[in-house]
Amino acid sequence: MAYVITQRCCNDASCVPECPVDCIRPTPEQPEFATTEQLYIDPDTCIDCGACVDACPVEAIFSEEDLTASLARFRDINGAYFERHPLESNFDPLVTPARPPKELGTLRVAIVGAGPAACYAADELLRRADVEVEMFDRLPTPWGLVRAGVAPDHPGTKAVSTMFDSAFRRDTLQYHLNVEVGEHISHEELLAHHHAVIYAVGASTDRRLGVPGEELAGSHSATEFVAWYNGHPDFAERGFDLSGERAVIVGNGNVALDVARVLTLDPDELAKTDIADHALDALRQSSIREVVVLGRRGPLQAAYTSSEFLALGYLKGVDVVIDPAELELDPESRALLDDPDIEPSLRLKYELAQEYAAKTPNPAHKRIVFRYLTSPTALTGADRVEGVEFAHNELIAEDGLLVARATDRTETIPATLVLRSIGYRGQPVPDLPFDERAGIIPNAGGRVLAEGDPIPGVYVAGWIKRGPRGVIGSNRVDAAETVDHLLVDFTSGKLTAPTADRVALKTLLSQRQPDLVDREGWKAIDAAERTAGRSGGRPRVKFTSREDLLKASRP
């Protein structure tokens, strides 16, 4: 029996070095690692030792014999990868990066943000140096998108926070939550108290459609909706009109699929999760029966991963509906599909779409409908959204790429709720340069640049560094690169020693922000939420206002 990596894979590659027969691919050193949908285990080489299971932070790895019906197909998915990429094992000894010399003393680093990128950077620092880490976040809770972005019906993905919680138990890392850099402490003051500052602030805004009617009531970003149902305190008071029978999601990435699931799942299923109570109450009253997912390009170029697309087929009481005409391919896409060397995940995307298209929907079920080759041209309605007008696209080859171009053929479908899910965008950080076009802080491998030159002691990690690409685990390799450069700079004497210490920092913060939430405060919040969830068989019941979070932090 072999082990199998399944849908939840976070791509952080923690499992790769643990495999005694080196049969997990791709590795971070391989070019395809940057774009892979997940990691894979070679079934012919696996010796069934289970070391990878213990290393996986999101519980994504199972023995073949333990695969449920919804995961059984991943046995073939793992095997197909190695038919395309035959395993060439590498048993070169692992090289442990050198630690900074002890005579340099304790390295002090501030990390702005407490999401996955920040946490992977902190974990890397704690393992590789004699360091004191101060972690800042403007919210009273850590974990960023793990808490406020991962869909509530994906609890395994949220398990990565358990790994961080375990790694951060020592006093070498201190939490400074409910503290906003730029308001309670400045960038200059951070540098005065630390050798270096890492900004891991993510990409907090969404991209716009730029079409007439986008400002109508009933038109929102998926970012808002996701934050609302996950209990983010900035969005708990938002309202979403669920009184109509159809919602439209513009964009077909994994976030769009998350939203489609939440809108169509039986609320009794969601009641077993950590979804915010206000969202659960609203979804119990929802009249939405159909969610239409609009994609700009064709089924082979859809932004969702094949694993998330596959999982839709196992939702109770929900049909995935695709008109067979939607699967007609342009010549370039057909040639790609017919290529025997096509990536298995791409072929699987199309095969799944064909399987969904061949099924007869149950009229009693809710529906998730996929439309491809569409570009919204307007949201229609007088005072609120009543429909979505879109153009039908065609794919044209330009400079070796397939580009979607709108045709003269248009269509309008009625809808009372429209959620755009076309990508995130970073925002400027006070006192730092910003690339408006790319939506990132300009950097070279994590070193922040001003007019092409590194700013001493200032670094970035995560989406604000590379743009909104990749999944949670993608931040591990990204953070390691940033920390590599930071430690090189520290060792070579390029970082200025802080003029104030940890005690001075605590004194300053207590004066500026009396409502600071520290480690003990977060532990109190966490314990209270878990206790509240226990009686209902839920992982936790979240506090969704700052007032309640702060009250819980002081038991």
Coordinates of C-alpha atoms in Angstrom, one line a residue:
M1 CA 0.0 0.0 0.0
A2 CA 1.2 3.5 -0.9
Y3 CA 0.3 6.9 0.7
V4 CA -1.6 9.4 -1.4
I5 CA -1.6 13.2 -1.3
T6 CA -5.1 14.6 -1.7
Q7 CA -7.2 17.7 -2.1
R8 CA -6.0 19.6 1.0
C9 CA -2.4 19.7 0.0
C10 CA -1.0 23.1 1.0
N11 CA 2.3 22.9 -1.1
D12 CA 4.5 23.9 1.8
A13 CA 6.8 20.8 1.1
S14 CA 7.2 19.9 4.7
C15 CA 6.8 16.3 3.7
V16 CA 9.5 16.3 1.0
P17 CA 12.6 16.0 3.3
E18 CA 10.9 13.5 5.6
C19 CA 10.5 10.8 2.9
P20 CA 13.2 8.2 3.3
V21 CA 13.0 7.1 -0.3
D22 CA 12.7 10.6 -1.8
C23 CA 9.4 9.9 -3.7
I24 CA 7.5 13.1 -3.3
R25 CA 7.5 15.6 -6.2
P26 CA 7.9 18.3 -7.2
T27 CA 10.5 19.6 -4.8
P28 CA 11.1 23.3 -4.1
E29 CA 14.2 23.0 -6.2
Q30 CA 12.4 22.0 -9.4
P31 CA 11.0 24.6 -11.8
E32 CA 7.5 23.1 -11.8
F33 CA 7.1 23.6 -8.0
A34 CA 6.1 27.2 -8.5
T35 CA 3.1 26.3 -10.6
T36 CA 2.1 22.8 -9.4
E37 CA -1.5 22.4 -8.1
Q38 CA -0.3 20.0 -5.4
L39 CA 2.5 17.6 -4.5
Y40 CA 2.4 13.9 -5.4
I41 CA 3.7 10.6 -4.0
D42 CA 5.1 8.0 -6.5
P43 CA 3.0 4.8 -5.7
D44 CA 5.7 2.5 -7.1
T45 CA 8.4 3.8 -4.8
C46 CA 6.5 4.6 -1.6
I47 CA 7.4 2.1 1.2
D48 CA 4.3 2.9 3.3
C49 CA 6.3 4.3 6.3
G50 CA 3.9 7.2 7.0
A51 CA 6.7 9.7 7.7
C52 CA 5.0 12.2 5.3
V53 CA 1.7 11.9 7.2
D54 CA 3.3 13.1 10.4
A55 CA 5.0 16.0 8.6
C56 CA 1.8 17.2 6.8
P57 CA 0.5 20.3 8.5
V58 CA -3.0 20.1 6.8
E59 CA -3.8 16.4 7.1
A60 CA -3.8 15.9 3.3
I61 CA -2.0 12.5 3.2
F62 CA -3.8 9.2 3.5
S63 CA -3.0 5.5 3.0
E64 CA -4.6 4.1 -0.1
E65 CA -6.8 1.8 2.0
D66 CA -8.2 4.8 4.0
L67 CA -9.3 7.0 1.1
T68 CA -12.9 7.9 1.2
A69 CA -15.1 7.9 -1.9
S70 CA -14.5 11.6 -2.5
L71 CA -10.7 11.2 -2.3
A72 CA -10.3 7.8 -4.1
R73 CA -9.5 9.4 -7.4
F74 CA -6.4 10.9 -6.0
R75 CA -4.8 7.5 -6.1
D76 CA -4.8 7.8 -9.9
I77 CA -4.0 11.5 -9.8
N78 CA -0.8 10.8 -7.9
G79 CA 0.2 8.0 -10.2
A80 CA -0.5 10.0 -13.4
Y81 CA 2.0 12.7 -12.3
F82 CA 4.8 10.2 -12.3
E83 CA 3.8 8.8 -15.7
R84 CA 4.4 12.3 -17.0
H85 CA 7.4 12.9 -14.7
P86 CA 9.3 9.6 -14.0
L87 CA 10.9 9.7 -10.6
E88 CA 14.6 10.3 -10.4
S89 CA 15.5 10.1 -6.8
N90 CA 18.1 12.3 -5.2
F91 CA 19.8 11.1 -2.1
D92 CA 22.3 14.0 -1.8
P93 CA 22.7 14.9 1.9
L94 CA 20.5 17.7 3.1
V95 CA 22.6 20.9 3.7
T96 CA 21.7 22.6 7.0
P97 CA 22.0 26.4 6.5
A98 CA 24.7 28.0 8.7
R99 CA 23.6 29.9 11.7
P100 CA 24.9 33.4 12.3
P101 CA 28.0 33.4 14.6
K102 CA 27.1 33.7 18.3
E103 CA 29.4 36.7 18.8
L104 CA 26.9 38.7 16.8
G105 CA 24.4 38.4 19.6
T106 CA 20.7 38.2 19.4
L107 CA 19.0 39.2 16.2
R108 CA 15.9 41.2 16.7
V109 CA 13.2 41.1 13.9
A110 CA 9.8 42.7 13.7
I111 CA 7.3 41.0 11.5
V112 CA 4.3 43.1 10.4
G113 CA 1.4 40.7 9.8
A114 CA 0.4 37.4 11.4
G115 CA -0.8 35.4 8.4
P116 CA 0.8 32.4 6.7
A117 CA 3.7 34.4 5.1
A118 CA 4.5 36.1 8.5
C119 CA 4.3 32.8 10.4
Y120 CA 6.5 30.9 8.0
A121 CA 9.1 33.7 8.2
A122 CA 8.9 33.6 12.0
D123 CA 9.3 29.8 12.0
E124 CA 12.3 30.0 9.7
L125 CA 14.0 32.6 11.9
L126 CA 13.4 30.7 15.1
R127 CA 14.9 27.6 13.6
R128 CA 18.0 29.3 12.1
A129 CA 19.2 32.0 14.5
D130 CA 19.4 33.2 18.0
V131 CA 16.5 35.6 17.5
E132 CA 13.8 37.6 19.2
V133 CA 10.7 38.0 17.0
E134 CA 8.0 40.6 17.6
M135 CA 4.9 39.9 15.5
F136 CA 2.4 42.7 14.9
D137 CA -1.1 42.6 13.5
R138 CA -3.9 45.1 13.4
L139 CA -6.4 42.5 14.3
P140 CA -6.8 41.0 17.8
T141 CA -6.2 37.5 16.4
P142 CA -3.4 35.9 14.5
W143 CA -3.3 33.6 11.4
G144 CA -4.6 36.0 8.7
L145 CA -6.3 34.3 5.9
V146 CA -6.0 30.9 7.6
R147 CA -8.6 32.3 10.0
A148 CA -10.5 34.7 7.8
G149 CA -10.0 33.4 4.3
V150 CA -10.1 29.6 4.3
A151 CA -13.6 28.3 3.7
P152 CA -15.3 26.9 6.9
D153 CA -15.9 23.5 5.2
H154 CA -12.1 23.1 4.8
P155 CA -11.1 22.5 8.4
G156 CA -8.1 20.4 7.4
T157 CA -6.5 23.4 5.6
K158 CA -6.9 25.5 8.8
A159 CA -4.9 22.9 10.7
V160 CA -1.7 24.6 9.6
S161 CA -2.3 27.1 12.4
T162 CA -1.7 24.3 14.9
M163 CA 1.8 23.9 13.6
F164 CA 2.4 27.6 14.0
D165 CA 0.9 27.7 17.5
S166 CA 3.2 24.9 18.5
A167 CA 6.3 26.6 17.0
F168 CA 5.6 29.9 18.7
R169 CA 5.2 28.8 22.3
R170 CA 8.6 30.1 23.4
D171 CA 9.0 33.7 24.6
T172 CA 11.5 34.3 21.8
L173 CA 8.4 35.2 19.8
Q174 CA 6.0 37.8 21.2
Y175 CA 2.6 38.8 19.9
H176 CA 1.5 42.4 19.6
L177 CA -2.0 42.0 18.2
N178 CA -4.6 44.8 17.8
V179 CA -1.6 47.0 17.0
E180 CA -1.5 48.9 13.7
V181 CA 1.8 49.9 12.3
G182 CA 1.5 53.5 11.1
E183 CA -0.9 54.4 13.9
H184 CA 0.4 52.9 17.1
I185 CA 4.0 52.6 16.0
S186 CA 5.9 54.0 13.0
H187 CA 8.2 52.3 10.6
E188 CA 11.1 54.3 11.9
E189 CA 10.3 53.2 15.5
L190 CA 10.2 49.6 14.4
L191 CA 13.7 50.0 12.9
A192 CA 14.9 51.7 16.1
H193 CA 13.9 48.6 18.1
H194 CA 15.0 45.9 15.7
H195 CA 17.8 44.9 13.3
A196 CA 15.2 44.2 10.6
V197 CA 11.5 44.5 9.7
I198 CA 9.7 42.0 7.5
Y199 CA 6.4 43.2 6.0
A200 CA 4.1 40.3 5.4
V201 CA 0.8 42.3 5.0
G202 CA -0.7 40.3 2.1
A203 CA -2.9 41.8 -0.6
S204 CA -6.0 43.1 1.2
T205 CA -8.0 44.7 -1.6
D206 CA -9.7 43.2 -4.6
R207 CA -9.6 44.0 -8.3
R208 CA -12.5 45.8 -9.9
L209 CA -14.5 44.8 -13.0
G210 CA -14.6 48.3 -14.3
V211 CA -18.1 48.0 -15.9
P212 CA -21.2 50.1 -15.6
G213 CA -23.5 49.1 -12.7
E214 CA -20.6 47.8 -10.5
E215 CA -21.6 50.1 -7.7
L216 CA -25.2 49.0 -7.6
A217 CA -26.6 47.4 -4.4
G218 CA -26.1 43.7 -4.6
S219 CA -22.7 44.0 -6.2
H220 CA -19.8 43.0 -3.9
S221 CA -16.3 41.6 -4.0
A222 CA -15.9 38.0 -3.0
T223 CA -13.2 39.3 -0.6
E224 CA -16.0 41.0 1.4
F225 CA -18.2 37.9 1.3
V226 CA -15.5 35.5 2.4
A227 CA -14.5 37.8 5.3
W228 CA -18.1 38.2 6.3
Y229 CA -18.8 34.4 6.5
N230 CA -15.5 33.8 8.3
G231 CA -16.2 36.4 11.0
H232 CA -13.6 39.1 10.2
P233 CA -14.5 41.9 12.6
D234 CA -14.2 44.5 9.8
F235 CA -16.9 42.8 7.8
A236 CA -19.3 41.3 10.4
E237 CA -21.8 44.1 10.0
R238 CA -22.0 43.8 6.2
G239 CA -25.3 42.7 4.6
F240 CA -25.8 40.5 1.5
D241 CA -29.1 40.1 -0.2
L242 CA -29.8 36.4 -0.4
S243 CA -33.5 36.8 -1.3
G244 CA -33.1 36.0 -5.0
E245 CA -32.8 32.6 -6.5
R246 CA -29.6 33.2 -8.6
A247 CA -26.2 34.6 -7.7
V248 CA -23.4 35.2 -10.2
I249 CA -19.7 34.9 -9.4
V250 CA -17.4 36.6 -11.8
G251 CA -14.1 34.7 -11.9
N252 CA -13.5 30.9 -11.5
G253 CA -10.5 30.5 -9.2
N254 CA -10.6 28.5 -6.0
V255 CA -12.1 31.4 -4.0
A256 CA -15.0 31.5 -6.4
L257 CA -15.5 27.8 -5.8
D258 CA -15.4 28.4 -2.0
V259 CA -18.1 31.0 -2.3
A260 CA -20.2 28.8 -4.6
R261 CA -20.1 26.0 -2.1
V262 CA -21.0 28.2 0.9
L263 CA -24.0 29.6 -1.0
T264 CA -25.3 26.1 -2.0
L265 CA -24.3 23.8 0.9
D266 CA -27.0 22.7 3.3
P267 CA -26.8 25.1 6.3
D268 CA -26.9 22.1 8.6
E269 CA -23.6 21.0 7.1
L270 CA -22.1 24.4 7.6
A271 CA -23.4 24.4 11.2
K272 CA -20.7 21.8 12.0
T273 CA -17.9 24.3 11.1
D274 CA -16.5 27.5 12.4
I275 CA -18.6 29.7 10.1
A276 CA -19.7 33.0 11.7
D277 CA -23.1 32.7 13.4
H278 CA -24.4 35.8 11.6
A279 CA -23.6 34.2 8.3
L280 CA -25.1 30.9 9.2
D281 CA -28.3 32.6 10.2
A282 CA -28.4 34.5 6.9
L283 CA -27.7 31.4 4.9
R284 CA -30.6 29.5 6.6
Q285 CA -32.9 32.2 5.3
S286 CA -31.3 32.2 1.8
S287 CA -33.5 31.7 -1.3
I288 CA -30.5 31.1 -3.6
R289 CA -30.9 28.0 -5.7
E290 CA -28.4 28.5 -8.4
V291 CA -24.9 30.0 -8.5
V292 CA -23.5 30.8 -12.0
V293 CA -19.7 30.9 -12.2
L294 CA -18.4 33.0 -15.1
G295 CA -14.9 32.4 -16.5
R296 CA -13.0 34.6 -18.9
R297 CA -11.3 31.8 -20.8
G298 CA -12.0 28.2 -21.7
P299 CA -12.3 25.1 -19.5
L300 CA -8.7 24.1 -20.0
Q301 CA -7.6 27.6 -18.8
A302 CA -9.9 27.8 -15.8
A303 CA -8.2 29.2 -12.7
Y304 CA -9.6 26.7 -10.2
T305 CA -7.5 23.6 -9.4
S306 CA -8.6 20.2 -10.5
S307 CA -8.8 19.0 -6.9
E308 CA -11.2 21.7 -5.9
F309 CA -13.2 21.2 -9.1
L310 CA -13.4 17.4 -8.4
A311 CA -14.6 18.0 -4.8
L312 CA -17.7 19.8 -6.1
G313 CA -19.0 16.6 -7.4
Y314 CA -19.4 15.2 -3.9
L315 CA -21.5 18.0 -2.4
K316 CA -24.8 16.7 -1.0
G317 CA -27.9 18.1 -2.7
V318 CA -25.9 20.1 -5.2
D319 CA -25.5 19.5 -8.9
V320 CA -22.6 20.8 -11.0
V321 CA -24.1 21.8 -14.4
I322 CA -22.2 22.5 -17.6
D323 CA -23.7 22.7 -21.0
P324 CA -21.8 20.4 -23.4
A325 CA -21.5 23.4 -25.8
E326 CA -19.4 25.2 -23.2
L327 CA -16.7 22.5 -23.7
E328 CA -16.1 23.1 -27.4
L329 CA -12.4 23.9 -27.8
D330 CA -10.5 26.3 -30.0
P331 CA -7.8 24.7 -32.2
E332 CA -5.0 25.6 -29.9
S333 CA -6.7 24.2 -26.8
R334 CA -7.7 21.0 -28.7
A335 CA -4.1 20.5 -29.7
L336 CA -3.0 21.0 -26.1
L337 CA -5.5 18.4 -24.9
D338 CA -4.5 15.9 -27.6
D339 CA -0.8 16.3 -26.6
P340 CA 0.2 13.1 -24.8
D341 CA 2.6 15.1 -22.7
I342 CA -0.1 17.4 -21.3
E343 CA 0.1 18.0 -17.6
P344 CA -2.3 15.5 -15.9
S345 CA -4.0 18.2 -13.9
L346 CA -5.0 20.0 -17.1
R347 CA -6.4 16.9 -18.7
L348 CA -8.3 16.1 -15.4
K349 CA -9.9 19.6 -15.5
Y350 CA -11.4 18.9 -18.9
E351 CA -12.4 15.3 -18.1
L352 CA -14.2 16.4 -15.0
A353 CA -16.0 19.1 -16.9
Q354 CA -17.1 16.4 -19.5
E355 CA -18.3 14.2 -16.7
Y356 CA -20.4 17.0 -15.1
A357 CA -21.8 17.9 -18.5
A358 CA -23.0 14.3 -19.1
K359 CA -25.0 14.2 -15.9
T360 CA -28.7 14.9 -15.7
P361 CA -29.4 17.5 -12.9
N362 CA -31.9 16.7 -10.2
P363 CA -34.6 19.4 -10.2
A364 CA -34.7 19.2 -6.4
H365 CA -31.0 20.0 -6.0
K366 CA -29.3 23.4 -5.9
R367 CA -27.0 24.0 -8.9
I368 CA -23.5 25.4 -9.5
V369 CA -23.4 26.3 -13.2
F370 CA -20.1 26.9 -15.0
R371 CA -20.0 29.2 -18.0
Y372 CA -16.7 29.7 -19.9
L373 CA -15.4 32.4 -22.4
T374 CA -17.4 35.2 -20.8
S375 CA -16.5 38.8 -19.9
P376 CA -19.1 41.0 -18.0
T377 CA -19.9 44.2 -19.8
A378 CA -22.4 45.7 -17.4
L379 CA -24.4 45.0 -14.3
T380 CA -28.0 45.9 -15.0
G381 CA -30.7 47.3 -12.8
A382 CA -32.1 50.6 -11.5
D383 CA -31.4 50.8 -7.8
R384 CA -29.9 47.4 -7.3
V385 CA -28.5 44.5 -9.4
E386 CA -31.1 42.7 -11.5
G387 CA -28.8 41.0 -14.0
V388 CA -25.4 40.5 -15.6
E389 CA -24.7 41.4 -19.2
F390 CA -21.6 39.7 -20.6
A391 CA -19.9 39.2 -24.0
H392 CA -18.9 35.8 -25.3
N393 CA -15.2 35.6 -25.8
E394 CA -13.0 33.8 -28.2
L395 CA -9.4 32.7 -27.6
I396 CA -6.7 34.1 -29.9
A397 CA -3.1 33.1 -30.0
E398 CA -0.8 36.1 -29.3
D399 CA 2.9 35.8 -28.8
G400 CA 2.5 32.1 -27.8
L401 CA -0.3 32.8 -25.3
L402 CA -4.1 32.3 -25.6
V403 CA -5.7 35.6 -25.0
A404 CA -9.5 36.1 -24.5
R405 CA -11.1 38.7 -26.8
A406 CA -14.7 39.8 -26.6
T407 CA -17.0 39.1 -29.6
D408 CA -20.1 41.0 -30.6
R409 CA -22.3 38.3 -29.1
T410 CA -23.8 39.3 -25.8
E411 CA -26.1 37.7 -23.3
T412 CA -27.9 38.8 -20.1
I413 CA -28.8 36.6 -17.2
P414 CA -31.0 37.7 -14.2
A415 CA -29.3 37.8 -10.8
T416 CA -29.8 39.7 -7.6
L417 CA -26.3 39.0 -6.1
V418 CA -23.1 39.5 -8.0
L419 CA -19.7 38.7 -6.4
R420 CA -16.5 39.5 -8.3
S421 CA -13.6 37.1 -7.6
I422 CA -11.0 38.3 -10.1
G423 CA -8.0 38.6 -7.9
Y424 CA -6.5 40.4 -4.9
R425 CA -4.2 43.5 -4.9
G426 CA -1.7 44.8 -2.4
Q427 CA -1.9 48.2 -0.9
P428 CA 0.8 50.8 -0.2
V429 CA 2.6 50.6 3.2
P430 CA 3.4 53.9 4.9
D431 CA 7.0 55.0 4.4
L432 CA 7.8 52.3 1.9
P433 CA 8.1 52.4 -1.9
F434 CA 5.2 50.8 -3.8
D435 CA 4.8 49.5 -7.4
E436 CA 1.3 50.6 -8.4
R437 CA 1.2 48.5 -11.5
A438 CA 2.1 45.2 -9.9
G439 CA 0.5 46.0 -6.5
I440 CA 3.6 45.0 -4.6
I441 CA 6.4 46.5 -2.6
P442 CA 9.4 46.5 -5.0
N443 CA 12.0 43.9 -3.9
A444 CA 14.7 41.6 -4.9
G445 CA 14.3 38.2 -3.3
G446 CA 12.6 39.9 -0.3
R447 CA 15.0 42.8 0.1
V448 CA 12.9 46.0 -0.3
L449 CA 14.3 48.3 -3.1
A450 CA 14.2 52.1 -3.4
E451 CA 15.2 53.2 -6.9
G452 CA 16.8 49.9 -7.4
D453 CA 18.9 49.7 -4.2
P454 CA 18.1 47.7 -1.1
I455 CA 16.9 49.6 1.9
P456 CA 18.9 48.3 4.8
G457 CA 16.9 46.2 7.3
V458 CA 13.6 46.2 5.4
Y459 CA 12.2 43.0 3.8
V460 CA 8.9 41.6 2.5
A461 CA 7.4 38.1 2.3
G462 CA 4.2 36.7 0.9
W463 CA 1.7 38.3 -1.5
I464 CA 3.0 41.9 -0.9
K465 CA 6.4 40.5 -2.1
R466 CA 5.4 38.4 -5.1
G467 CA 1.7 39.3 -5.9
P468 CA -1.4 37.2 -5.1
R469 CA -0.2 33.9 -6.4
G470 CA 0.0 30.5 -4.8
V471 CA -1.7 28.8 -1.8
I472 CA -0.9 28.8 1.9
G473 CA 2.1 26.5 1.7
S474 CA 3.6 28.5 -1.2
N475 CA 4.6 31.0 1.5
R476 CA 7.1 28.6 3.1
V477 CA 9.6 28.7 0.3
D478 CA 8.9 32.4 -0.3
A479 CA 9.6 33.2 3.4
A480 CA 12.8 31.0 3.4
E481 CA 14.2 33.1 0.6
T482 CA 13.5 36.3 2.4
V483 CA 15.0 35.0 5.7
D484 CA 18.1 33.7 3.8
H485 CA 18.8 37.2 2.6
L486 CA 18.1 38.7 6.0
L487 CA 20.5 36.4 7.7
V488 CA 23.2 37.0 5.1
D489 CA 22.8 40.7 5.7
F490 CA 23.0 40.3 9.4
T491 CA 26.1 38.1 9.3
S492 CA 27.9 40.5 6.9
G493 CA 27.2 43.5 9.1
K494 CA 24.7 45.3 6.9
L495 CA 22.0 45.6 9.5
T496 CA 22.1 48.5 12.1
A497 CA 21.9 47.4 15.7
P498 CA 18.7 48.5 17.4
T499 CA 19.0 51.4 19.8
A500 CA 16.2 50.2 22.1
D501 CA 15.4 46.7 23.4
R502 CA 12.3 44.5 24.0
V503 CA 11.5 46.1 27.3
A504 CA 11.5 49.6 25.7
L505 CA 9.2 48.3 23.0
K506 CA 6.7 46.9 25.5
T507 CA 6.7 50.2 27.4
L508 CA 6.1 52.2 24.2
L509 CA 3.3 49.9 23.0
S510 CA 1.5 49.9 26.4
Q511 CA 1.4 53.7 26.2
R512 CA 0.2 53.9 22.6
Q513 CA -2.2 50.9 22.6
P514 CA -3.7 50.0 26.0
D515 CA -5.9 47.3 24.2
L516 CA -2.9 45.4 22.9
V517 CA -3.5 41.7 22.8
D518 CA -0.4 39.6 23.7
R519 CA 0.1 35.8 23.8
E520 CA -2.0 35.3 26.9
G521 CA -4.7 37.4 25.5
W522 CA -4.8 35.4 22.3
K523 CA -4.8 32.2 24.3
A524 CA -7.8 33.4 26.2
I525 CA -9.7 34.3 23.0
D526 CA -8.8 30.9 21.5
A527 CA -9.9 29.0 24.6
A528 CA -13.2 30.9 24.9
E529 CA -14.1 30.3 21.2
R530 CA -13.3 26.6 21.4
T531 CA -15.3 26.3 24.6
A532 CA -18.3 28.0 23.0
G533 CA -18.1 25.6 20.0
R534 CA -17.8 22.4 22.1
S535 CA -21.4 22.2 23.1
G536 CA -22.5 22.4 19.5
G537 CA -19.9 20.0 18.1
R538 CA -18.1 22.8 16.3
P539 CA -14.4 23.5 16.3
R540 CA -15.1 27.0 17.6
V541 CA -17.6 29.8 17.7
K542 CA -15.8 33.0 16.6
F543 CA -16.1 36.3 18.2
T544 CA -16.8 38.7 15.3
S545 CA -16.5 42.2 16.9
R546 CA -13.4 43.8 18.2
E547 CA -15.3 44.6 21.4
D548 CA -16.1 40.9 22.1
L549 CA -12.6 39.8 21.1
L550 CA -11.0 42.3 23.5
K551 CA -13.4 41.3 26.2
A552 CA -12.5 37.7 25.7
S553 CA -8.8 38.5 25.8
R554 CA -9.1 39.6 29.5
P555 CA -10.9 36.7 31.2

